[in-house]
Short mmCIF file of N, CA, C and O in Angstrom, two decimals:
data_model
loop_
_atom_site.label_atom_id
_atom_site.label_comp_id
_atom_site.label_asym_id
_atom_site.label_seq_id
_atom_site.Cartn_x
_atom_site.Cartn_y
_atom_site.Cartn_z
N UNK V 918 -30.76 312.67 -97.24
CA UNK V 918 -29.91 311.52 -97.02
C UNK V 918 -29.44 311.54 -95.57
O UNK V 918 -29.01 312.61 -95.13
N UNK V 919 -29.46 310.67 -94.92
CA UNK V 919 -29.17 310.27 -93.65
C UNK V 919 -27.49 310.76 -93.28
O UNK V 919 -26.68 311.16 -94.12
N UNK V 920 -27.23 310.61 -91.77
CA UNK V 920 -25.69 310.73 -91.93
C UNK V 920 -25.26 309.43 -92.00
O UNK V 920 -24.17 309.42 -92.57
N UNK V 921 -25.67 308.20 -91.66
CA UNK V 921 -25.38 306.88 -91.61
C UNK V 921 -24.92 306.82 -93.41
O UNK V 921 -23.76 306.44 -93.59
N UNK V 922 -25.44 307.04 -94.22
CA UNK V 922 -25.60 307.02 -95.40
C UNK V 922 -24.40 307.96 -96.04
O UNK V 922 -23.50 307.42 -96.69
N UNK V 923 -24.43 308.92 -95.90
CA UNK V 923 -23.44 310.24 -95.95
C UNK V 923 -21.71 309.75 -95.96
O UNK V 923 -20.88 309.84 -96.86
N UNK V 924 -21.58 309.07 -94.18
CA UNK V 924 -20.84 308.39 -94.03
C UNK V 924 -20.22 307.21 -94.61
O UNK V 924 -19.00 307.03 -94.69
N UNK V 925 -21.24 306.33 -95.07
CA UNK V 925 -21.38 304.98 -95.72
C UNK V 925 -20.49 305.12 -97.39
O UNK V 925 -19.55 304.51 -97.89
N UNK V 926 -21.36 306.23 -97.84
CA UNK V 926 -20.85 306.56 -99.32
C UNK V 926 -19.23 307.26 -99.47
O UNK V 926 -18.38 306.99 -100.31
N UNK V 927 -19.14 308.38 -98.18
CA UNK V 927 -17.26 308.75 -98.44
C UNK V 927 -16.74 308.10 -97.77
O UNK V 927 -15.62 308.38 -98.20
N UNK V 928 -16.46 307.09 -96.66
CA UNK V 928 -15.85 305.92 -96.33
C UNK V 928 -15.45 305.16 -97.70
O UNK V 928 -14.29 305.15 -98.13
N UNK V 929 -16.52 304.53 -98.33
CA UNK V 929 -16.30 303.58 -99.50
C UNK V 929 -15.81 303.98 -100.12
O UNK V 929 -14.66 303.53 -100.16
N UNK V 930 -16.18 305.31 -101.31
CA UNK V 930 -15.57 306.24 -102.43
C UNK V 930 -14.15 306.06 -101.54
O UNK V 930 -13.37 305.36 -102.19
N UNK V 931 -13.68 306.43 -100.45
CA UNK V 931 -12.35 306.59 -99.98
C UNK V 931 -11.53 305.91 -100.59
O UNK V 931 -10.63 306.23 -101.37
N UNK V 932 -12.03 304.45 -100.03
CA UNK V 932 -11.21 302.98 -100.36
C UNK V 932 -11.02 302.95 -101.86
O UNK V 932 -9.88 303.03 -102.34
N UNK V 933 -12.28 302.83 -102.74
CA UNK V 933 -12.19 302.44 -104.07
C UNK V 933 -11.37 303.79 -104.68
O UNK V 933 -10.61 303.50 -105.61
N UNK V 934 -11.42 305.05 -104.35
CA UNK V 934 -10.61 305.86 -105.01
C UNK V 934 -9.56 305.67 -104.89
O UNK V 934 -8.80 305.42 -105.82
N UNK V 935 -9.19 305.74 -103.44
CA UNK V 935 -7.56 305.57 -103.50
C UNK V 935 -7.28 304.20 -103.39
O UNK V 935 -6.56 303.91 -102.43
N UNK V 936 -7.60 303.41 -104.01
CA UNK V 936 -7.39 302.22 -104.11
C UNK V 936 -7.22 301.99 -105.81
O UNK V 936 -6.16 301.60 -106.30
N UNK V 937 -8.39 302.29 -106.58
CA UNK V 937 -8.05 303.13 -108.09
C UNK V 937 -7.33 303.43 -108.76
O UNK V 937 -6.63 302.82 -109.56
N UNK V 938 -7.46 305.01 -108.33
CA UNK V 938 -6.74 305.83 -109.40
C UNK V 938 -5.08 305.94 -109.11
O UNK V 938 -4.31 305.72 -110.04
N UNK V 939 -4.62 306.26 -107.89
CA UNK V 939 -3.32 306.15 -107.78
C UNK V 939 -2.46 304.70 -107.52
O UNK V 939 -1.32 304.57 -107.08
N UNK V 940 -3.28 303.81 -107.91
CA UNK V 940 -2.53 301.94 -107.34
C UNK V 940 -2.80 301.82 -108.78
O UNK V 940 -1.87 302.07 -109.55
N UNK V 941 -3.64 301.56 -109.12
CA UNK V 941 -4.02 300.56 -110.38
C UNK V 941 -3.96 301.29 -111.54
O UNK V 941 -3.12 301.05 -112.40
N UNK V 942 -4.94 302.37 -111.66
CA UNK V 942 -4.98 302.48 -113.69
C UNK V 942 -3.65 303.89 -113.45
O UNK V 942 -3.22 304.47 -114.45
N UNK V 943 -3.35 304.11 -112.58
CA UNK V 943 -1.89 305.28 -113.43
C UNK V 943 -0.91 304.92 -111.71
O UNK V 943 -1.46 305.30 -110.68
N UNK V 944 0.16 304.37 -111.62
CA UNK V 944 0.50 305.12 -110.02
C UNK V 944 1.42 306.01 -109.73
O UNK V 944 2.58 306.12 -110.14
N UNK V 945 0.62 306.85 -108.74
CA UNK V 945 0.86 307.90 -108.58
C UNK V 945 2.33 308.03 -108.39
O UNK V 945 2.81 306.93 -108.10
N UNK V 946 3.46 309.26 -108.47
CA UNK V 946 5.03 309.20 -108.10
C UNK V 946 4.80 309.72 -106.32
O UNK V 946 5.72 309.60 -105.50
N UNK V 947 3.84 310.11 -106.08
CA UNK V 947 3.88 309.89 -104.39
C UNK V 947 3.99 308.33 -103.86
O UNK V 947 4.78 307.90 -103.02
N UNK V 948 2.67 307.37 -104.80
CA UNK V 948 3.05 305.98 -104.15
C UNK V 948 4.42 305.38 -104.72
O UNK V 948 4.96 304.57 -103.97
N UNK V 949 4.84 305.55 -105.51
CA UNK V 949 6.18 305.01 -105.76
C UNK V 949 7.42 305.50 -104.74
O UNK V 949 8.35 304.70 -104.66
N UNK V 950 7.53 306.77 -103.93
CA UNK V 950 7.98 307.22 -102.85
C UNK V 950 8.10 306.38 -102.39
O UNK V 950 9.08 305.63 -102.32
N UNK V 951 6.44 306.30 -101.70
CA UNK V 951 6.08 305.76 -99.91
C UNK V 951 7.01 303.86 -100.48
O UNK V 951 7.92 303.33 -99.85
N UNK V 952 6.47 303.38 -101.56
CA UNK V 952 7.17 302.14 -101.55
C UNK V 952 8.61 301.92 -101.47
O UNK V 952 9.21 301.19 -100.69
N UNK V 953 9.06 302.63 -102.35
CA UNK V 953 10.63 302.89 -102.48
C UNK V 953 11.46 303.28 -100.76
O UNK V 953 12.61 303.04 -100.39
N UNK V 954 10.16 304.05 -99.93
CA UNK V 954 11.14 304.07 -98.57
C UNK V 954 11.21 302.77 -98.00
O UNK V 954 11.90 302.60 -96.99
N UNK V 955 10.65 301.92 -98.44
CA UNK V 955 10.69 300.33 -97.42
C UNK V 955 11.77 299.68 -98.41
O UNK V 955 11.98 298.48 -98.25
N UNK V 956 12.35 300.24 -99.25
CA UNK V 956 14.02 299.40 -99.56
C UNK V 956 13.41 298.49 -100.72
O UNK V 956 14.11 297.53 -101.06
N UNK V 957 12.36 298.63 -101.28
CA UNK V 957 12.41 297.32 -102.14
C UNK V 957 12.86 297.88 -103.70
O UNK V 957 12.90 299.06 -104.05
N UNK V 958 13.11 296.93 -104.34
CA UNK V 958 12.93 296.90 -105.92
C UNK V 958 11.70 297.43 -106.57
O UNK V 958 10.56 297.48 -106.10
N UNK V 959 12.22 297.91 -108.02
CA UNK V 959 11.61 298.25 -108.75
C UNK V 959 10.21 297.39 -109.19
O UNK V 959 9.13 297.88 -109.52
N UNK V 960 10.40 296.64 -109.13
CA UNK V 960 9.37 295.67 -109.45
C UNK V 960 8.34 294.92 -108.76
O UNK V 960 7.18 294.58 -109.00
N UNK V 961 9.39 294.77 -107.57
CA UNK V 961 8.47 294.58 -106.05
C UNK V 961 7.74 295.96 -105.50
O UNK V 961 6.54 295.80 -105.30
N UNK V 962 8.16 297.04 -105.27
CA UNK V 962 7.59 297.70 -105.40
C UNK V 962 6.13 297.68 -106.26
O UNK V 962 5.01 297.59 -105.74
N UNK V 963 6.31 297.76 -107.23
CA UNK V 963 5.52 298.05 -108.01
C UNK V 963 3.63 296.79 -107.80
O UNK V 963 2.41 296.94 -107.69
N UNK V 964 4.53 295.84 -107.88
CA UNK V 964 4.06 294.81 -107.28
C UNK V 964 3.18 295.23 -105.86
O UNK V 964 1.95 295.18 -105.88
N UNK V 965 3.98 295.68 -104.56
CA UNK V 965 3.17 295.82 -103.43
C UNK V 965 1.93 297.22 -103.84
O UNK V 965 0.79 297.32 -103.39
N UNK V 966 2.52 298.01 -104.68
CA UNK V 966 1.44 299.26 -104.62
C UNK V 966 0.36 298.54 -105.35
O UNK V 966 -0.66 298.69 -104.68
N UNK V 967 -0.03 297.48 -106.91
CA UNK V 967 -0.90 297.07 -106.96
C UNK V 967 -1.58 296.51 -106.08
O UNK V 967 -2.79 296.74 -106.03
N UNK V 968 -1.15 295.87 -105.42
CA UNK V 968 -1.44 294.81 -104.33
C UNK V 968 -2.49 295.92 -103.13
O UNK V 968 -3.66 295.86 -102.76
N UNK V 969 -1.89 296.42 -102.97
CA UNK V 969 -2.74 297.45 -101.81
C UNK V 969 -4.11 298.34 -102.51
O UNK V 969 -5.11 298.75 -101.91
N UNK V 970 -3.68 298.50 -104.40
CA UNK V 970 -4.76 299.07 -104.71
C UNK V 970 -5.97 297.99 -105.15
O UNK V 970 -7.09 298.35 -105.49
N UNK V 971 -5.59 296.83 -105.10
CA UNK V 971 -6.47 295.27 -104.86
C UNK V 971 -7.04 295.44 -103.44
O UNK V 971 -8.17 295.20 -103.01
N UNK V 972 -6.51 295.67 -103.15
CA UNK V 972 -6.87 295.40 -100.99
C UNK V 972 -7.54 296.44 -100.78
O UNK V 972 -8.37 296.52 -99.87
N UNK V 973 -7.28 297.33 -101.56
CA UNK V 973 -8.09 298.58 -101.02
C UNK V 973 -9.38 298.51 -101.73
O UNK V 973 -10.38 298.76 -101.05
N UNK V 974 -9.58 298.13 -103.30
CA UNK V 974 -10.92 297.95 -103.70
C UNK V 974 -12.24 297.43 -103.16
O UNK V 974 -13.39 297.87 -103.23
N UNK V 975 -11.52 295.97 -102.41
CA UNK V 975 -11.64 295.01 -102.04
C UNK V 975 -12.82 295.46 -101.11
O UNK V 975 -14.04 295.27 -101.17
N UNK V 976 -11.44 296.57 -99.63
CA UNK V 976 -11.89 296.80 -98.55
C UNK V 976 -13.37 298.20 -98.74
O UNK V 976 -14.22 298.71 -98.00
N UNK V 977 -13.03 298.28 -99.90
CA UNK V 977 -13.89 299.48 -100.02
C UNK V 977 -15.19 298.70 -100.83
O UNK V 977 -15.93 299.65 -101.07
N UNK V 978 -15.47 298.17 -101.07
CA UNK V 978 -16.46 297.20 -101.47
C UNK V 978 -17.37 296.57 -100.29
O UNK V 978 -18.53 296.85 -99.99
N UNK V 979 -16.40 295.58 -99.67
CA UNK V 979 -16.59 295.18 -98.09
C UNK V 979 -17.19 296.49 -97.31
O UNK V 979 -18.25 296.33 -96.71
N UNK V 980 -16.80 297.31 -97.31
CA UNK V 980 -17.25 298.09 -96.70
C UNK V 980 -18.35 298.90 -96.88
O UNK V 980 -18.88 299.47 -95.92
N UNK V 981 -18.87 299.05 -98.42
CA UNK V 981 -20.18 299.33 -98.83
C UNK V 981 -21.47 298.82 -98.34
O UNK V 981 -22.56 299.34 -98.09
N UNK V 982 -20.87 297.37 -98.28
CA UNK V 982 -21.89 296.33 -98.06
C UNK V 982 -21.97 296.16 -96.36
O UNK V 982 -22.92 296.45 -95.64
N UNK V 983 -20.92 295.72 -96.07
CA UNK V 983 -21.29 295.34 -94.54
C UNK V 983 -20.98 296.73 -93.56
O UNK V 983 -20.50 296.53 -92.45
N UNK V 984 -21.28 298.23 -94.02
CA UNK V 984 -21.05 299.56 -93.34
C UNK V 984 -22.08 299.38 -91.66
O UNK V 984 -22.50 300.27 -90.93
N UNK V 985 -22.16 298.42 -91.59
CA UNK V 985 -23.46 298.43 -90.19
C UNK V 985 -22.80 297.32 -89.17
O UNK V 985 -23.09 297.14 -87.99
N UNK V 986 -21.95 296.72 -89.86
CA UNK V 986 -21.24 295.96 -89.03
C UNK V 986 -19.62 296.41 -88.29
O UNK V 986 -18.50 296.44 -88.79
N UNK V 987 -20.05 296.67 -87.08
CA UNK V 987 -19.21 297.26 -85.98
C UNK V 987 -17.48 296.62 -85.82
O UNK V 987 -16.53 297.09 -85.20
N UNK V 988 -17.60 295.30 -86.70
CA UNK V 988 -16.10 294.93 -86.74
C UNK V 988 -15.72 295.60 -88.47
O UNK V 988 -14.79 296.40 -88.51
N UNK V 989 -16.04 295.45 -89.05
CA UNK V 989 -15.33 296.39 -90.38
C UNK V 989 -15.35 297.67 -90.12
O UNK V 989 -14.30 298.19 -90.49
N UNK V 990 -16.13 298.48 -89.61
CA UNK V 990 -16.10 300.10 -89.17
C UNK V 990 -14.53 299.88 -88.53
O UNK V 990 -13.47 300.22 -89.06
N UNK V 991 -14.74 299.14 -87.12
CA UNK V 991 -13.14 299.33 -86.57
C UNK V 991 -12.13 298.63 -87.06
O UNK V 991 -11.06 298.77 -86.48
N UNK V 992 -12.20 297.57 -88.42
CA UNK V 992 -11.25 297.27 -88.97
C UNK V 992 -10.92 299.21 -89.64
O UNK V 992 -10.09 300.07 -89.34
N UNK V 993 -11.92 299.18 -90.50
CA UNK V 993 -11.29 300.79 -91.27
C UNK V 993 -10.64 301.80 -90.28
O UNK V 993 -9.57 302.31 -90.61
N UNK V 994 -11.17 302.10 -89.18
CA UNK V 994 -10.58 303.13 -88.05
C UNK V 994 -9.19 302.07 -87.81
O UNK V 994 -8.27 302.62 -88.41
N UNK V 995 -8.83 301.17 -87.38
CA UNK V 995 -7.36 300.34 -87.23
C UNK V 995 -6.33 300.66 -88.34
O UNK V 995 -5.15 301.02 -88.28
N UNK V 996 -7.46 300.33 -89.77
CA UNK V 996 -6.48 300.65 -90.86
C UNK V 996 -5.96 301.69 -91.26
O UNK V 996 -4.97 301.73 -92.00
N UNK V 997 -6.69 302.82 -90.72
CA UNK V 997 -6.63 304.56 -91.37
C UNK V 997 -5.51 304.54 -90.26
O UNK V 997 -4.42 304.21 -90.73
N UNK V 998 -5.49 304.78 -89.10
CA UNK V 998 -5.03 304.74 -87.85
C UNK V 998 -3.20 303.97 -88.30
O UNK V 998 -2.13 304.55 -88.11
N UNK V 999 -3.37 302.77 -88.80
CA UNK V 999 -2.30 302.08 -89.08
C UNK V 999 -1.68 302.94 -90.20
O UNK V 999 -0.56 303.37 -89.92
N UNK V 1000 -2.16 303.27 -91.38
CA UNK V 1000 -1.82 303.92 -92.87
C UNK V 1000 -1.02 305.01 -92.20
O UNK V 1000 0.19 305.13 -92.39
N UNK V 1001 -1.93 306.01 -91.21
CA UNK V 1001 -0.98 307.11 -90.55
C UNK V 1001 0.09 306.83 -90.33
O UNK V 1001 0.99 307.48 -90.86
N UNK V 1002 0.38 305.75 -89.46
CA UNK V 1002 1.59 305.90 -88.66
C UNK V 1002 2.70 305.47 -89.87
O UNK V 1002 3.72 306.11 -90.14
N UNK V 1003 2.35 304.48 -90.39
CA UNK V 1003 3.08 304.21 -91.32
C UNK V 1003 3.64 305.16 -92.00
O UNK V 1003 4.84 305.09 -92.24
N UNK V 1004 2.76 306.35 -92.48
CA UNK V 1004 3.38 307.42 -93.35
C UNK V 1004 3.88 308.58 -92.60
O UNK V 1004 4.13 309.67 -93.11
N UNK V 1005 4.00 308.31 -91.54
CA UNK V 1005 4.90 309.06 -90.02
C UNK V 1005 6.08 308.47 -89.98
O UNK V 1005 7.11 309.07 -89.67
N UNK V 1006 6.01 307.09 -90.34
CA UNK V 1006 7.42 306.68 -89.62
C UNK V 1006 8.23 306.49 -91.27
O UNK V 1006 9.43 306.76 -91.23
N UNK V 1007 7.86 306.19 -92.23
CA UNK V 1007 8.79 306.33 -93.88
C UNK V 1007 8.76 307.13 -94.38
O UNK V 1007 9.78 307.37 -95.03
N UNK V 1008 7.28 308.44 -94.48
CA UNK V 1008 7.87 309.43 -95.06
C UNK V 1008 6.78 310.53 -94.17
O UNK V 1008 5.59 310.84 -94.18
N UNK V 1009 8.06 310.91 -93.41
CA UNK V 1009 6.98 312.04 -92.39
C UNK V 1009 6.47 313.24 -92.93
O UNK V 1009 5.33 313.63 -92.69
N UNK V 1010 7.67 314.15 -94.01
CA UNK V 1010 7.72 315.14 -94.62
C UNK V 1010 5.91 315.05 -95.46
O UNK V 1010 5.19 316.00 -95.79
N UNK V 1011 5.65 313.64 -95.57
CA UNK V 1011 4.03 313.97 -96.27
C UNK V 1011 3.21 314.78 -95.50
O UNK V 1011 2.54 315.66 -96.05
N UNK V 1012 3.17 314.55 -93.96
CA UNK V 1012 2.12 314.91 -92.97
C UNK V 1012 2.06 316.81 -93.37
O UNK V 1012 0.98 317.39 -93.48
N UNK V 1013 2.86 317.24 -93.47
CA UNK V 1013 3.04 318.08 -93.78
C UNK V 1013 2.56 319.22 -95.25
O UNK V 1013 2.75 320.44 -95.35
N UNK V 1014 1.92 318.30 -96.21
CA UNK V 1014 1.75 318.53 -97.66
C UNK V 1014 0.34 318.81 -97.41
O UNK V 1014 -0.38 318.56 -96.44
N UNK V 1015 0.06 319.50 -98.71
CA UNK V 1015 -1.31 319.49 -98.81
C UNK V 1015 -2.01 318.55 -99.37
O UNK V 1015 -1.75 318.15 -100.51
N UNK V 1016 -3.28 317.94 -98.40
CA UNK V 1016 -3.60 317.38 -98.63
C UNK V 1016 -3.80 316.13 -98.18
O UNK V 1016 -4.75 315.42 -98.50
N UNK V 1017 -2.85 315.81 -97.39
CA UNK V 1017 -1.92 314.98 -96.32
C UNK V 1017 -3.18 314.09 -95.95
O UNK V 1017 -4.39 314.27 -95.98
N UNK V 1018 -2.01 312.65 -95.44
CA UNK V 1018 -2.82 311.76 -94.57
C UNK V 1018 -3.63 312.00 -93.17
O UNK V 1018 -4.47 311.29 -92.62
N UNK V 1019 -3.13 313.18 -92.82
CA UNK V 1019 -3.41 313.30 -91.29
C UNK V 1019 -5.34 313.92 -91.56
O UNK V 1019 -6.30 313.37 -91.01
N UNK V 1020 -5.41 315.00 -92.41
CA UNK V 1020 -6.92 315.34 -92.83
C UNK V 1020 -7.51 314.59 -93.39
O UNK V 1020 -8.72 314.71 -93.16
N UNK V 1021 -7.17 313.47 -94.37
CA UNK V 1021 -7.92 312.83 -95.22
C UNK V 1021 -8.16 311.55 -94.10
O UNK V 1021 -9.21 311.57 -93.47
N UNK V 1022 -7.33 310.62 -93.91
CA UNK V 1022 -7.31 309.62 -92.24
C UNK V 1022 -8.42 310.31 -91.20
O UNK V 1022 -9.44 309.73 -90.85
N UNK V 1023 -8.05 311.55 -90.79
CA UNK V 1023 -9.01 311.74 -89.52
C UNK V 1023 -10.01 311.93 -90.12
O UNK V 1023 -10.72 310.96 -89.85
N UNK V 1024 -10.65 312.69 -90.91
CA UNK V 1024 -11.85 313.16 -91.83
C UNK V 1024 -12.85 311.29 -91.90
O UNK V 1024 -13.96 310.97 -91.47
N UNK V 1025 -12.04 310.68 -92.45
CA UNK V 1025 -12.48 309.57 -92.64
C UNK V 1025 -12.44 308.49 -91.20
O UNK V 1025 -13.06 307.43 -91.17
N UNK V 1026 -11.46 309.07 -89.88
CA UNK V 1026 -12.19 308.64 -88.86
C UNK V 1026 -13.15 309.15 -88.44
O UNK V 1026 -14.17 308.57 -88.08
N UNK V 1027 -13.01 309.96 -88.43
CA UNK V 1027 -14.72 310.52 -87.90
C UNK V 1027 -15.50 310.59 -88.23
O UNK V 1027 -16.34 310.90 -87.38
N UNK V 1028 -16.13 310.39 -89.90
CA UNK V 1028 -17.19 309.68 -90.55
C UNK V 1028 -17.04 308.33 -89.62
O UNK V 1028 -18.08 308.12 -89.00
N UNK V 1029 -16.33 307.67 -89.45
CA UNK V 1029 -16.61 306.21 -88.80
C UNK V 1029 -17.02 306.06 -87.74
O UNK V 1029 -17.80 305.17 -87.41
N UNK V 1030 -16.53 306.98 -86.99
CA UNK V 1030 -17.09 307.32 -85.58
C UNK V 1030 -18.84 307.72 -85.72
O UNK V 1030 -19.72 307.19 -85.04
N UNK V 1031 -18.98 308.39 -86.40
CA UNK V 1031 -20.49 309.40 -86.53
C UNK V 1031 -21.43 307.36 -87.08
O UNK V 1031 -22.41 306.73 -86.68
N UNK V 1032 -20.51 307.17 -87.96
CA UNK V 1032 -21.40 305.74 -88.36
C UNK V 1032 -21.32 304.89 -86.96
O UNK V 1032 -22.40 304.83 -86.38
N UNK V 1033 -20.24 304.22 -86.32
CA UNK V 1033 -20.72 303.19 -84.96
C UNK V 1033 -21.94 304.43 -84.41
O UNK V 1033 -23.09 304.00 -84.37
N UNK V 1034 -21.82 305.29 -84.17
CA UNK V 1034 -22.58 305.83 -82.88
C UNK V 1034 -24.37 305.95 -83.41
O UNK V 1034 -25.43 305.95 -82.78
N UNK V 1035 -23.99 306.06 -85.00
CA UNK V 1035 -25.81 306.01 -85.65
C UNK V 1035 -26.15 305.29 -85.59
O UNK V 1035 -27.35 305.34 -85.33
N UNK V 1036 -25.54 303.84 -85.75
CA UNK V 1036 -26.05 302.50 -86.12
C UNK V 1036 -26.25 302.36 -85.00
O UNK V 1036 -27.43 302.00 -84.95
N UNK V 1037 -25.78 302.40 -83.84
CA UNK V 1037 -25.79 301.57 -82.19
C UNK V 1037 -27.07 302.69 -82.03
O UNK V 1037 -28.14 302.17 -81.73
N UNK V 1038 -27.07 304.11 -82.18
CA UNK V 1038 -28.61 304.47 -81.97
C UNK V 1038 -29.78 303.84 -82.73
O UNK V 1038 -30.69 303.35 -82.05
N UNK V 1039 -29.88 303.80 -84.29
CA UNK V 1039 -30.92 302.93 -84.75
C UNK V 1039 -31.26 301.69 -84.24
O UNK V 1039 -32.39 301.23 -84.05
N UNK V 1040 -29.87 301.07 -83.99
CA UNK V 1040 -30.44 299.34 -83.49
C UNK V 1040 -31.11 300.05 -81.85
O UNK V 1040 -32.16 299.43 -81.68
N UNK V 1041 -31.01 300.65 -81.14
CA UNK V 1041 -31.28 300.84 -79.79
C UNK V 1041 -32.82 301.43 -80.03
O UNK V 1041 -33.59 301.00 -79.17
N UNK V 1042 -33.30 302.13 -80.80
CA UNK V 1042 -34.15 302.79 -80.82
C UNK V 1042 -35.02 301.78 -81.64
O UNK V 1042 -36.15 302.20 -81.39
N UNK V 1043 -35.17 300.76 -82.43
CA UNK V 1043 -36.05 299.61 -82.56
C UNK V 1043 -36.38 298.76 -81.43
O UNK V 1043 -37.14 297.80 -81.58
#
């Protein structure tokens, strides 16, 4: 299997997992945290974490399909990039956990990185 491919498949799995299992069919008491630090209600809350595990299916779908196209790669690097800071600035004490955004985010930038730089070699090398 290629690395273009390699890349392609844990990018996506990324999105649809954590988009999944901790938003939609159970959510997790970490995402009920991260929501609860932005001040909302019980219900709104609850509300925005589905909502993101919709957006995230979504993006992880989108991203299966169009993985060769150089504006969704850097939408995902913007978004991982954005997710960080976010969980820097409401709940920093995560960066710190095992398991943390900072390895799972960079891990998954740099699959993205390794994908722009394969694809811009394949298209160059036809």
């Amino acid at each position: 299997m290629s690395s273009i491919q390699i890349a392609r498949y844990f990018i996506a799995f990324s999105w649809l997992y954590h988009g999944i299992f901790p938003k939609l069919v159970h959510v997790a008491p970490l995402e009920k945290v991260i929501t609860a630090s932005l001040g909302f209600s019980d219900e709104l809350s609850y509300f925005v974490t589905k909502s993101a595990g919709v957006t995230e299916v979504i993006f992880g779908l989108v991203f299966f399909v169009l993985y060769r196209n150089q504006t969704i790669v850097l939408l995902n690097i913007a978004a991982l990039i954005g997710l960080l800071f976010f969980v820097a600035l409401f709940q920093p004490l995560l960066l710190i956990e095992a398991f943390n955004p900072v390895t799972t985010n960079l891990a998954l930038i740099a699959f993205s990185f390794i994908l722009l730089n394969e694809t811009k070699r394949n298209l160059n090398e036809r």
